[in-house]
CSV table of C-alpha atoms in Angstrom, one decimal:
chain,number,residue,atom,x,y,z
A,537,MET,CA,96.1,-142.6,-19.0
A,538,LYS,CA,99.4,-144.3,-20.0
A,539,LYS,CA,98.2,-144.8,-23.5
A,540,VAL,CA,97.4,-141.1,-23.8
A,541,VAL,CA,100.9,-140.2,-22.6
A,542,VAL,CA,102.5,-142.6,-25.0
A,543,VAL,CA,100.4,-141.3,-28.0
A,544,PHE,CA,101.3,-137.7,-27.0
A,545,LEU,CA,105.0,-138.5,-26.8
A,546,ILE,CA,105.0,-140.3,-30.2
A,547,ALA,CA,103.2,-137.3,-31.7
A,548,LEU,CA,105.9,-134.9,-30.3
A,549,LEU,CA,108.9,-137.0,-31.4
A,550,PRO,CA,109.3,-135.2,-34.8
A,551,THR,CA,109.6,-131.8,-33.0
A,552,PHE,CA,112.6,-133.1,-31.1
A,553,GLY,CA,114.8,-133.7,-34.2
A,554,PHE,CA,113.9,-137.2,-35.1
A,555,SER,CA,111.9,-136.3,-38.2
A,556,GLN,CA,113.0,-137.6,-41.6
A,557,SER,CA,114.5,-135.3,-44.2
A,558,ILE,CA,113.7,-135.5,-47.9
A,559,PHE,CA,117.5,-136.0,-48.3
A,560,ASP,CA,117.9,-138.9,-45.9
A,561,LYS,CA,117.5,-141.4,-48.8
A,562,TYR,CA,121.1,-140.5,-49.9
A,563,GLU,CA,122.6,-141.7,-46.6
A,564,ASP,CA,122.5,-145.4,-47.6
A,565,MET,CA,123.4,-145.1,-51.3
A,566,ASP,CA,126.8,-146.6,-52.2
A,567,GLN,CA,127.3,-143.9,-54.8
A,568,VAL,CA,127.0,-141.1,-52.2
A,569,GLY,CA,129.4,-140.1,-49.5
A,570,SER,CA,127.8,-138.5,-46.5
A,571,VAL,CA,128.6,-136.7,-43.2
A,572,ILE,CA,125.8,-136.4,-40.7
A,573,VAL,CA,126.4,-134.5,-37.5
A,574,ASN,CA,123.5,-134.4,-35.0
A,575,LYS,CA,122.8,-132.0,-32.1
A,576,GLY,CA,124.3,-134.4,-29.5
A,577,MET,CA,127.7,-134.5,-31.1
A,578,ILE,CA,127.6,-130.7,-31.7
A,579,ASP,CA,126.8,-130.2,-28.0
A,580,LEU,CA,129.6,-132.5,-27.0
A,581,VAL,CA,132.1,-130.8,-29.2
A,582,SER,CA,130.9,-127.4,-27.9
A,583,LYS,CA,131.4,-128.5,-24.3
A,584,LEU,CA,134.9,-129.7,-25.1
A,585,GLY,CA,135.8,-126.5,-26.9
A,586,ALA,CA,134.5,-124.4,-24.1
A,587,MET,CA,137.2,-125.9,-21.9
A,588,SER,CA,139.9,-125.0,-24.4
A,589,ASP,CA,142.2,-122.0,-24.0
A,590,ASP,CA,142.3,-121.7,-27.8
A,591,ALA,CA,140.4,-118.5,-28.8
A,592,GLU,CA,139.9,-119.9,-32.3
A,593,ALA,CA,138.3,-123.1,-31.0
A,594,LYS,CA,136.1,-121.1,-28.6
A,595,GLU,CA,134.9,-118.9,-31.6
A,596,PHE,CA,134.0,-122.0,-33.6
A,597,MET,CA,132.2,-123.6,-30.6
A,598,GLU,CA,130.2,-120.4,-30.1
A,599,ALA,CA,129.2,-120.3,-33.8
A,600,ALA,CA,128.4,-124.0,-34.0
A,601,SER,CA,126.4,-124.1,-30.7
A,602,GLY,CA,123.3,-122.9,-32.6
A,603,LEU,CA,123.4,-125.8,-35.0
A,604,ASN,CA,121.0,-128.7,-34.6
A,605,ARG,CA,122.2,-130.8,-37.6
A,606,VAL,CA,124.7,-130.8,-40.4
A,607,LYS,CA,124.2,-133.0,-43.4
A,608,VAL,CA,126.7,-133.2,-46.3
A,609,PHE,CA,126.1,-135.5,-49.3
A,610,MET,CA,128.6,-135.9,-52.1
A,611,THR,CA,128.5,-137.9,-55.3
A,612,GLU,CA,130.3,-138.4,-58.5
A,613,ASP,CA,127.5,-140.5,-60.1
A,614,ALA,CA,125.6,-138.6,-62.9
A,615,ALA,CA,122.3,-140.4,-62.2
A,616,VAL,CA,122.4,-139.7,-58.5
A,617,SER,CA,123.4,-136.1,-59.3
A,618,ALA,CA,120.3,-135.7,-61.5
A,619,ASP,CA,118.2,-137.2,-58.7
A,620,MET,CA,119.7,-134.8,-56.1
A,621,SER,CA,118.8,-131.9,-58.4
A,622,LYS,CA,115.2,-133.1,-58.7
A,623,THR,CA,115.0,-133.6,-55.0
A,624,VAL,CA,116.4,-130.2,-54.2
A,625,ASN,CA,113.9,-128.6,-56.6
A,626,LYS,CA,111.0,-130.5,-55.0
A,627,TYR,CA,112.2,-129.5,-51.6
A,628,LEU,CA,112.4,-125.8,-52.6
A,629,LYS,CA,108.8,-125.9,-53.8
A,630,SER,CA,107.5,-127.3,-50.5
A,631,SER,CA,109.7,-125.4,-48.1
A,632,LYS,CA,109.9,-121.7,-47.2
A,633,LEU,CA,113.5,-121.4,-48.4
A,634,GLU,CA,114.5,-118.4,-50.4
A,635,GLU,CA,117.5,-118.0,-52.6
A,636,LEU,CA,120.3,-116.1,-50.9
A,637,MET,CA,122.7,-116.1,-53.8
A,638,ARG,CA,124.1,-118.1,-56.7
A,639,VAL,CA,127.5,-118.4,-58.2
A,640,LYS,CA,128.2,-119.7,-61.7
A,641,ASP,CA,131.7,-120.5,-63.0
A,642,LYS,CA,131.8,-122.3,-66.3
A,643,ASP,CA,129.8,-125.5,-65.7
A,644,VAL,CA,129.8,-125.2,-61.9
A,645,ASN,CA,126.7,-123.8,-60.2
A,646,VAL,CA,126.6,-123.0,-56.5
A,647,LYS,CA,123.3,-122.0,-55.0
A,648,PHE,CA,122.5,-120.9,-51.5
A,649,TYR,CA,119.0,-121.0,-49.9
A,650,ILE,CA,117.9,-119.9,-46.5
A,651,LYS,CA,114.9,-120.0,-44.3
A,652,GLU,CA,114.6,-116.9,-42.2
A,653,GLY,CA,115.2,-117.2,-38.4
A,654,LYS,CA,113.5,-115.6,-35.5
A,655,LYS,CA,116.2,-112.9,-35.2
A,656,LYS,CA,117.8,-110.5,-37.7
A,657,ASP,CA,120.9,-112.1,-39.4
A,658,TYR,CA,119.8,-115.5,-38.2
A,659,VAL,CA,118.4,-118.4,-40.3
A,660,SER,CA,116.8,-121.7,-39.3
A,661,GLU,CA,118.2,-123.4,-42.3
A,662,LEU,CA,120.9,-122.9,-44.9
A,663,LEU,CA,121.0,-125.2,-47.9
A,664,MET,CA,123.9,-125.2,-50.4
A,665,PHE,CA,123.7,-127.1,-53.7
A,666,VAL,CA,126.7,-127.4,-55.9
A,667,SER,CA,126.4,-129.0,-59.3
A,668,GLY,CA,128.5,-129.3,-62.4
A,669,LEU,CA,131.7,-130.2,-60.7
A,670,ASP,CA,133.9,-132.2,-63.0
A,671,ASN,CA,137.5,-132.5,-61.8
A,672,VAL,CA,137.3,-131.7,-58.1
A,673,GLU,CA,139.2,-134.4,-56.2
A,674,MET,CA,138.2,-135.2,-52.6
A,675,GLY,CA,140.6,-136.5,-50.1
A,676,HIS,CA,143.5,-138.9,-50.6
A,677,ASN,CA,141.5,-141.5,-52.5
A,678,GLY,CA,141.3,-139.4,-55.6
A,679,ARG,CA,137.5,-139.5,-55.7
A,680,LYS,CA,136.1,-136.9,-58.1
A,681,LEU,CA,132.9,-135.1,-57.2
A,682,GLU,CA,130.0,-134.1,-59.5
A,683,THR,CA,127.5,-132.8,-56.9
A,684,VAL,CA,127.6,-131.6,-53.3
A,685,LEU,CA,124.6,-130.9,-51.1
A,686,VAL,CA,125.0,-129.2,-47.7
A,687,SER,CA,122.2,-128.7,-45.2
A,688,LEU,CA,122.7,-126.8,-41.9
A,689,THR,CA,119.7,-126.5,-39.6
A,690,GLY,CA,119.3,-124.7,-36.2
A,691,ASP,CA,119.6,-121.1,-35.1
A,692,ILE,CA,122.4,-120.1,-37.4
A,693,ASP,CA,124.1,-116.7,-37.2
A,694,LEU,CA,124.9,-115.8,-40.8
A,695,ASN,CA,127.7,-113.5,-39.6
A,696,LYS,CA,129.5,-116.6,-38.2
A,697,ILE,CA,128.9,-119.1,-40.9
A,698,GLY,CA,132.5,-118.6,-42.2
A,699,THR,CA,133.9,-119.8,-38.9
A,700,ILE,CA,131.8,-123.0,-39.1
A,701,THR,CA,132.7,-123.8,-42.7
A,702,ASN,CA,136.4,-123.1,-42.3
A,703,LYS,CA,136.7,-125.5,-39.3
A,704,MET,CA,134.5,-128.2,-40.9
A,705,ASP,CA,136.4,-128.0,-44.1
A,706,LEU,CA,133.2,-127.4,-46.1
A,707,PRO,CA,133.3,-125.7,-49.5
A,708,LYS,CA,134.8,-122.2,-49.1
A,709,ASP,CA,131.9,-120.7,-51.1
A,710,LEU,CA,129.8,-121.0,-48.0
A,711,ASN,CA,131.8,-118.1,-46.5
A,712,LYS,CA,130.2,-115.8,-49.1
A,713,ALA,CA,126.8,-116.7,-47.7
A,714,GLY,CA,127.5,-114.9,-44.5
A,715,ARG,CA,127.9,-111.7,-46.4
A,716,LYS,CA,124.4,-111.3,-47.8
């Protein structure tokens, strides 16, 4: 009986957020900067924000509470950028994401993809892929970015996505995604 329970639990683990993502390979690459925020941290920050008297903090916590995971990958390496582009294209073919919008400004391309959620104006995944950056400096170290990949998963209210991106200091173009 114990073996059956153990096998059952192992089979269920991927449904509890422990599954691998096609993008996880970028976490350990030296040429890639990454920020990964999992549900536990999101819940902790949401609880702390709920105790705050700051209306802006409460609004952010409400918007972020539906998130399960945030992944941001950034690189300045041309070979890694090309690999990210191939990986995104492969992922788009195998997932049920649809293009929400795209923005092109000179060589810079920003593409947004979503997977419909269970409710109107909600999505279960929002993917943003920015390529063709050339002289965008990040932080105080002067690192220049070529490509940025942002993946948000959970129960995401598109009407509140701007609140999340403003507080997380993500690219401001994500704010446009909330206005589909």
